[in-house]
Tab-separated table of C-alpha atoms in Angstrom:
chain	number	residue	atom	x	y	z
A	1	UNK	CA	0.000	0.000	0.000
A	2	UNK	CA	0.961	3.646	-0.770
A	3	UNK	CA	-0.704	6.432	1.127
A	4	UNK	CA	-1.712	9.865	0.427
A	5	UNK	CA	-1.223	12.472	3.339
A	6	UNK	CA	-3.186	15.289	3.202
A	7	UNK	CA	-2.344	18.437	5.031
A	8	UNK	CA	-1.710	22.332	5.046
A	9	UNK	CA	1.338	23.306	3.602
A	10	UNK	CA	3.959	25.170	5.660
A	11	UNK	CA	2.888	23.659	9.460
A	12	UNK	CA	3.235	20.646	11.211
A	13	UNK	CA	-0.121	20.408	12.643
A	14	UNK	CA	-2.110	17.506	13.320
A	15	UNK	CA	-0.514	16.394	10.045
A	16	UNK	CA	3.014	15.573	12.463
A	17	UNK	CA	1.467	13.188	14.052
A	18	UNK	CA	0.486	11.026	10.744
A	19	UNK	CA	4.113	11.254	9.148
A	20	UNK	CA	5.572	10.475	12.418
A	21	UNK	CA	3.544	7.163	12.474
A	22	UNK	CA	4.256	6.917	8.592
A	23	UNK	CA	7.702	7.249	9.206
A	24	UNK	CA	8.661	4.614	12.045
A	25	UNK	CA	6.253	2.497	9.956
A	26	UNK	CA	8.414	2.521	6.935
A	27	UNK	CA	5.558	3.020	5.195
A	28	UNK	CA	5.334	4.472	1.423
A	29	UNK	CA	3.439	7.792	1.357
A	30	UNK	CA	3.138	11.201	-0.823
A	31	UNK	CA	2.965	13.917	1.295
A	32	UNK	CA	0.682	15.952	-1.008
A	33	UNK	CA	1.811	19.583	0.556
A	34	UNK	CA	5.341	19.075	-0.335
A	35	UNK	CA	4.501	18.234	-3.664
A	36	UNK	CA	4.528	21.627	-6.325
A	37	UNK	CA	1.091	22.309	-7.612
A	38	UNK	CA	2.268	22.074	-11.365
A	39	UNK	CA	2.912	18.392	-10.518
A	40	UNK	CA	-0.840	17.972	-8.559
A	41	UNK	CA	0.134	19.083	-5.193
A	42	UNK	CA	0.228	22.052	-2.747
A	43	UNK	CA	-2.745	23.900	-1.276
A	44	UNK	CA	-4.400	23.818	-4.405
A	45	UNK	CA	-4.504	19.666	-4.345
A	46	UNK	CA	-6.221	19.531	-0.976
A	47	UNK	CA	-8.814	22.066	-1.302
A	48	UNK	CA	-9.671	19.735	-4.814
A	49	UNK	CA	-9.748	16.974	-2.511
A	50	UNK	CA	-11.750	18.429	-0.149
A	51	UNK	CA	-14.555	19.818	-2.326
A	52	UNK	CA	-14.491	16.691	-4.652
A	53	UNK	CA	-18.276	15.750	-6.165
A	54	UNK	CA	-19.027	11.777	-5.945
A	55	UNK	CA	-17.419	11.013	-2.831
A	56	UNK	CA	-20.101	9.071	-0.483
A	57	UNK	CA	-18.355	9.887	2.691
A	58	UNK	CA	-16.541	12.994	1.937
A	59	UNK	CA	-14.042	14.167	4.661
A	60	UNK	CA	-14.599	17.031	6.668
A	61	UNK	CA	-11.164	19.150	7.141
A	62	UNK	CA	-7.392	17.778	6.736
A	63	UNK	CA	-5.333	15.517	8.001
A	64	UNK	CA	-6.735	13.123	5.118
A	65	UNK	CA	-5.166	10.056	4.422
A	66	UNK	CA	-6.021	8.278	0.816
A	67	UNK	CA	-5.200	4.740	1.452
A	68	UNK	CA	-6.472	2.950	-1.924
A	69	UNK	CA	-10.103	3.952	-2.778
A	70	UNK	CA	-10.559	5.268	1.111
A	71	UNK	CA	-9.984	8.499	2.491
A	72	UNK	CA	-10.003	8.630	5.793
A	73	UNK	CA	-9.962	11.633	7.811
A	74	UNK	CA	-9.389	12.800	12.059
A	75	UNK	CA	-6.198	12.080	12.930
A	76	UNK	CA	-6.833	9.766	15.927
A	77	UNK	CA	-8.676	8.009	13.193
A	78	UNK	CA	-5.886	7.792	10.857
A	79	UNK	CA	-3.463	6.529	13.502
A	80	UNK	CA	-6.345	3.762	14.325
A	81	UNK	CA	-6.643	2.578	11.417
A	82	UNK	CA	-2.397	2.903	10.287
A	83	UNK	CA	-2.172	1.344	13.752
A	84	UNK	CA	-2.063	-2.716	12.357
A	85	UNK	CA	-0.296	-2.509	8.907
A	86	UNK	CA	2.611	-0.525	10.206
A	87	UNK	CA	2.566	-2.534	13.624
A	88	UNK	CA	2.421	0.898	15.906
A	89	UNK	CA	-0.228	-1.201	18.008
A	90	UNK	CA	-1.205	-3.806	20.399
A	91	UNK	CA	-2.183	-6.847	18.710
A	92	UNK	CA	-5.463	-7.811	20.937
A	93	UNK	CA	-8.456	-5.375	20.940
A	94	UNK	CA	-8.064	-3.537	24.300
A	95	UNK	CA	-4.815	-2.958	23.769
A	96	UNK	CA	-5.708	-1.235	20.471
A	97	UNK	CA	-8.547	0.906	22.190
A	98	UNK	CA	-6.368	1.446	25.242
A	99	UNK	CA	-3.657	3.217	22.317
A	100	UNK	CA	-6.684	4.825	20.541
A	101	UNK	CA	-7.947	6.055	23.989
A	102	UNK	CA	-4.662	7.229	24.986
A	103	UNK	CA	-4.487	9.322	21.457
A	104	UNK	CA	-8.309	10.776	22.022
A	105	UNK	CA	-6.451	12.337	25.470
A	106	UNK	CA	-3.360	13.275	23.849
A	107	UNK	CA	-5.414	15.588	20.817
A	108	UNK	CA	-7.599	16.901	23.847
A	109	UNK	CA	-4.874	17.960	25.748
A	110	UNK	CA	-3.376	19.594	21.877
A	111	UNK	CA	-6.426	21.352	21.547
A	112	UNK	CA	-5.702	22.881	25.252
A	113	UNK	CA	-2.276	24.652	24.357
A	114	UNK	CA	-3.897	25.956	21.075
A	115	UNK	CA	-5.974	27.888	23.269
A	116	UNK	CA	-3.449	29.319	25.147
A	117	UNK	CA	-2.956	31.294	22.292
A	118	UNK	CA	-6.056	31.663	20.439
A	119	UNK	CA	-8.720	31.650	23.674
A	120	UNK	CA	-11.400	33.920	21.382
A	121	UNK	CA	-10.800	31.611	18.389
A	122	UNK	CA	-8.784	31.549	15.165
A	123	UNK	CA	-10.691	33.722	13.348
A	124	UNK	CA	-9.403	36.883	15.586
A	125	UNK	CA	-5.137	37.104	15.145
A	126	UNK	CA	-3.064	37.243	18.340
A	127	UNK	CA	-2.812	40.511	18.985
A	128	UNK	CA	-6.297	40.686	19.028
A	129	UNK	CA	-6.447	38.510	22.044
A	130	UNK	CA	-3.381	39.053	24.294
A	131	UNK	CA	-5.083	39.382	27.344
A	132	UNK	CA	-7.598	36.716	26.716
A	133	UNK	CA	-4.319	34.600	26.106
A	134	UNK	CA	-2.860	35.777	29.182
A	135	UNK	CA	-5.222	34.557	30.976
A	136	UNK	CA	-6.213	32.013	29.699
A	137	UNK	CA	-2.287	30.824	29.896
A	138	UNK	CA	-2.028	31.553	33.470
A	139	UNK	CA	-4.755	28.639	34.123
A	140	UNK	CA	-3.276	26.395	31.886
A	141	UNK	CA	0.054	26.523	33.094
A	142	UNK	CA	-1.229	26.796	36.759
A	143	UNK	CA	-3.908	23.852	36.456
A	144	UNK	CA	-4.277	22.215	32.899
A	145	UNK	CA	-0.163	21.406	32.281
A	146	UNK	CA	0.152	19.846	35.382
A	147	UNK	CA	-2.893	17.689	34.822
A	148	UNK	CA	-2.598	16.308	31.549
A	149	UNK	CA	1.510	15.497	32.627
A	150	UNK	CA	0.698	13.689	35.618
A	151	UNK	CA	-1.662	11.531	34.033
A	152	UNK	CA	0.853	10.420	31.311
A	153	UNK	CA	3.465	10.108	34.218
A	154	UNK	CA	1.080	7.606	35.873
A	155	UNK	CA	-0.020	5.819	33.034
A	156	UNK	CA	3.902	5.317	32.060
A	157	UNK	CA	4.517	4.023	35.744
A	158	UNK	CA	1.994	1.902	35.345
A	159	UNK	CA	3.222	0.187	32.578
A	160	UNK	CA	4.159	-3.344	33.618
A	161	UNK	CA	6.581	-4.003	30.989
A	162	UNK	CA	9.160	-1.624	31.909
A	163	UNK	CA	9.534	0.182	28.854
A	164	UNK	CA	9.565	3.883	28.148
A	165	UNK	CA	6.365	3.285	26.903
A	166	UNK	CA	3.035	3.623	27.491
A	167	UNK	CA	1.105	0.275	26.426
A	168	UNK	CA	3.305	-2.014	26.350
A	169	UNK	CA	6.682	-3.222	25.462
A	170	UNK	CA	6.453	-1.774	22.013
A	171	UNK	CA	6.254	1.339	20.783
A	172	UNK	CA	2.711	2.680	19.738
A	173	UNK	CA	1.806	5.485	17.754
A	174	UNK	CA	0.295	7.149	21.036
A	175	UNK	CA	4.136	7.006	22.161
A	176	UNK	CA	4.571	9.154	18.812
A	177	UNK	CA	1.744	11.845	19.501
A	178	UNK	CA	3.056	11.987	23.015
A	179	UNK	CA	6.605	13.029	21.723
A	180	UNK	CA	5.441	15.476	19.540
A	181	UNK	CA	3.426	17.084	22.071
A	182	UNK	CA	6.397	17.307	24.453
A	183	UNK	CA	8.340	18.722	21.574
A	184	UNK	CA	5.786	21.172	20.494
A	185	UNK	CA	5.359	22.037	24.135
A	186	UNK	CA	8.867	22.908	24.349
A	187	UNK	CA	8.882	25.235	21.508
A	188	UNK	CA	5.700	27.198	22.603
A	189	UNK	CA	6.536	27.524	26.111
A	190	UNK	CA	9.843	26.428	26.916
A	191	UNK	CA	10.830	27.840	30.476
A	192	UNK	CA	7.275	26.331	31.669
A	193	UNK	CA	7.880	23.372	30.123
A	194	UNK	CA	11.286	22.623	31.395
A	195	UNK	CA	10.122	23.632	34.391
A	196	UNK	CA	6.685	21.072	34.797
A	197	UNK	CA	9.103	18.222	33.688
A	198	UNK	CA	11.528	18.214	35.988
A	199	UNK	CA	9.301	15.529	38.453
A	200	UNK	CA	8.269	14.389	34.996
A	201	UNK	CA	10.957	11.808	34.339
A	202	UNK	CA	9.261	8.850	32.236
A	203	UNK	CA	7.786	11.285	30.388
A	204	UNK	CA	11.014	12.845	29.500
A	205	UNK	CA	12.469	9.525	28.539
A	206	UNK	CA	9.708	8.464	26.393
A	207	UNK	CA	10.458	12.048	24.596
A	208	UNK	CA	14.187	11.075	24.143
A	209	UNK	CA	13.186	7.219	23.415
A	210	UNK	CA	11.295	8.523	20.006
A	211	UNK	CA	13.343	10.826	18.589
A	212	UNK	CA	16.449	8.694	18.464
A	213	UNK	CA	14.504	6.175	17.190
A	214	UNK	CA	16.642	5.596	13.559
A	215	UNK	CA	13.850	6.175	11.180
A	216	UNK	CA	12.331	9.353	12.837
A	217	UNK	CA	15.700	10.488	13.546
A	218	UNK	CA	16.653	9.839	10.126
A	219	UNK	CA	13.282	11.956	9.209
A	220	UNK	CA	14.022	15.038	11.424
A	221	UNK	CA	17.965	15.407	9.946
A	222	UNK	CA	16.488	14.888	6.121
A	223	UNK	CA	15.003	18.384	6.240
A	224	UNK	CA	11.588	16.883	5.692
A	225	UNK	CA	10.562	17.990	8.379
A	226	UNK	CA	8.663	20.903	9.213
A	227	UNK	CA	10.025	23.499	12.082
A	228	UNK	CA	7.607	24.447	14.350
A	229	UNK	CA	6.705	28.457	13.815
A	230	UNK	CA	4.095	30.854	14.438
A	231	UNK	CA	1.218	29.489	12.530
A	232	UNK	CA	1.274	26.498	13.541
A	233	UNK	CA	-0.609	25.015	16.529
A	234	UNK	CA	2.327	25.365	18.749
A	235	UNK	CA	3.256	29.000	18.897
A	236	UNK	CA	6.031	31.167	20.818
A	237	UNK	CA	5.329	33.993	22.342
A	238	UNK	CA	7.775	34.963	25.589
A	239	UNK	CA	4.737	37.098	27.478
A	240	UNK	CA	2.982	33.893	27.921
A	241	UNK	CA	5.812	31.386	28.972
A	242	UNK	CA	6.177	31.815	32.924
């Protein structure tokens, strides 16, 4: 099988997550935004795809993966159903919904530090919201961070096979999203960050444990992929990191 990822030129978004799981999975993909639109790619490619007439079950909004005839949009749905072929999950069914619930968490707790920055919505730029953001920061970082981190810390503790994972004794693509969280974390609001992981130590190994995995670090030195930067969902601005 060859996929098709769909995403947003320029950002890592949502669309990290896929490629990440593409990428330890060896896998064979196009990533349509990298392609030039002469040749059937770019922006231009995905809002086609998007708006295409005769598709039954048309997708929503990006990430889209095209995986034969099916597209198949969300991205905790993507990473479901990648989750087999390119053995980034547990075998037996509640290990496979324990992964997939683990994900749901992970893109809830993604959604969170978007709002940091964008309380009053996308719609309305930054600047138009720095107080909102403000505040809305200082309750994140005061009561959200620490919440969503502790649970991860337990669940790795809890993990009977003495891994750096979190289901398992294999690496899942939850292990992935978690990663790029921590990364994306540590972009947007790196002195907070540094700071909330310091009791944080599984989750700080399970960070280091991906990225020098050889295939993704093979993927991060090839230039492929994305930095993180100020439209993206992870976003740096110094006012709000304290």
């Amino acid at each position: 099988m060859k996929y098709r990822l769909y995403y947003w030129p320029g950002i890592q978004g949502r669309g990290e997550l896929i490629r990440l799981a593409l990428e330890e999975g060896g896998a064979r993909y196009t990533d349509v935004a990298a392609l030039p639109e002469a040749n059937g790619g770019g922006q231009a490619a995905i809002l086609g795809m998007l708006a295409a007439r005769g598709v039954s079950r048309p997708p929503f909004a990006v990430p889209v993966l095209q995986a034969g005839r099916q597209l198949i949009a969300q991205t905790s749905n993507i990473l479901l159903y990648l989750g087999r072929p390119l053995k980034l999950a547990p075998r037996d069914e509640h290990g496979r919904l324990w992964v997939h619930q683990l994900t749901l968490t992970i893109l809830d707790f993604y959604v969170e530090i978007f709002d940091t920055h964008h309380p009053l919505g996308d719609n309305y730029a930054y600047e138009e919201q720095k107080a909102a953001a403000r505040r809305r920061t200082r309750d994140f970082l005061a009561r959200r961070l620490p919440k969503f981190l502790a649970y991860f810390e337990r669940v790795l503790a809890l993990n009977r096979a003495h891994a750096p994972w979190m289901a398992g004794a294999r690496l899942t693509y939850a292990d992935l999203a978690m990663a790029q969280v921590i990364a994306g974390l540590d972009y947007a609001l790196p002195r907070a960050t540094h700071r909330a992981l310091r009791r944080r130590p599984r989750l700080r190994r399970l960070h280091e444990a991906v990225f020098e995995r050889p295939r993704i670090a093979r993927y991060v030195a090839s230039g492929r992929r994305l930095p993180f930067n100020n439209y993206d969902l992870f976003r740096h601005y110094p006012e709000l990191d304290h």
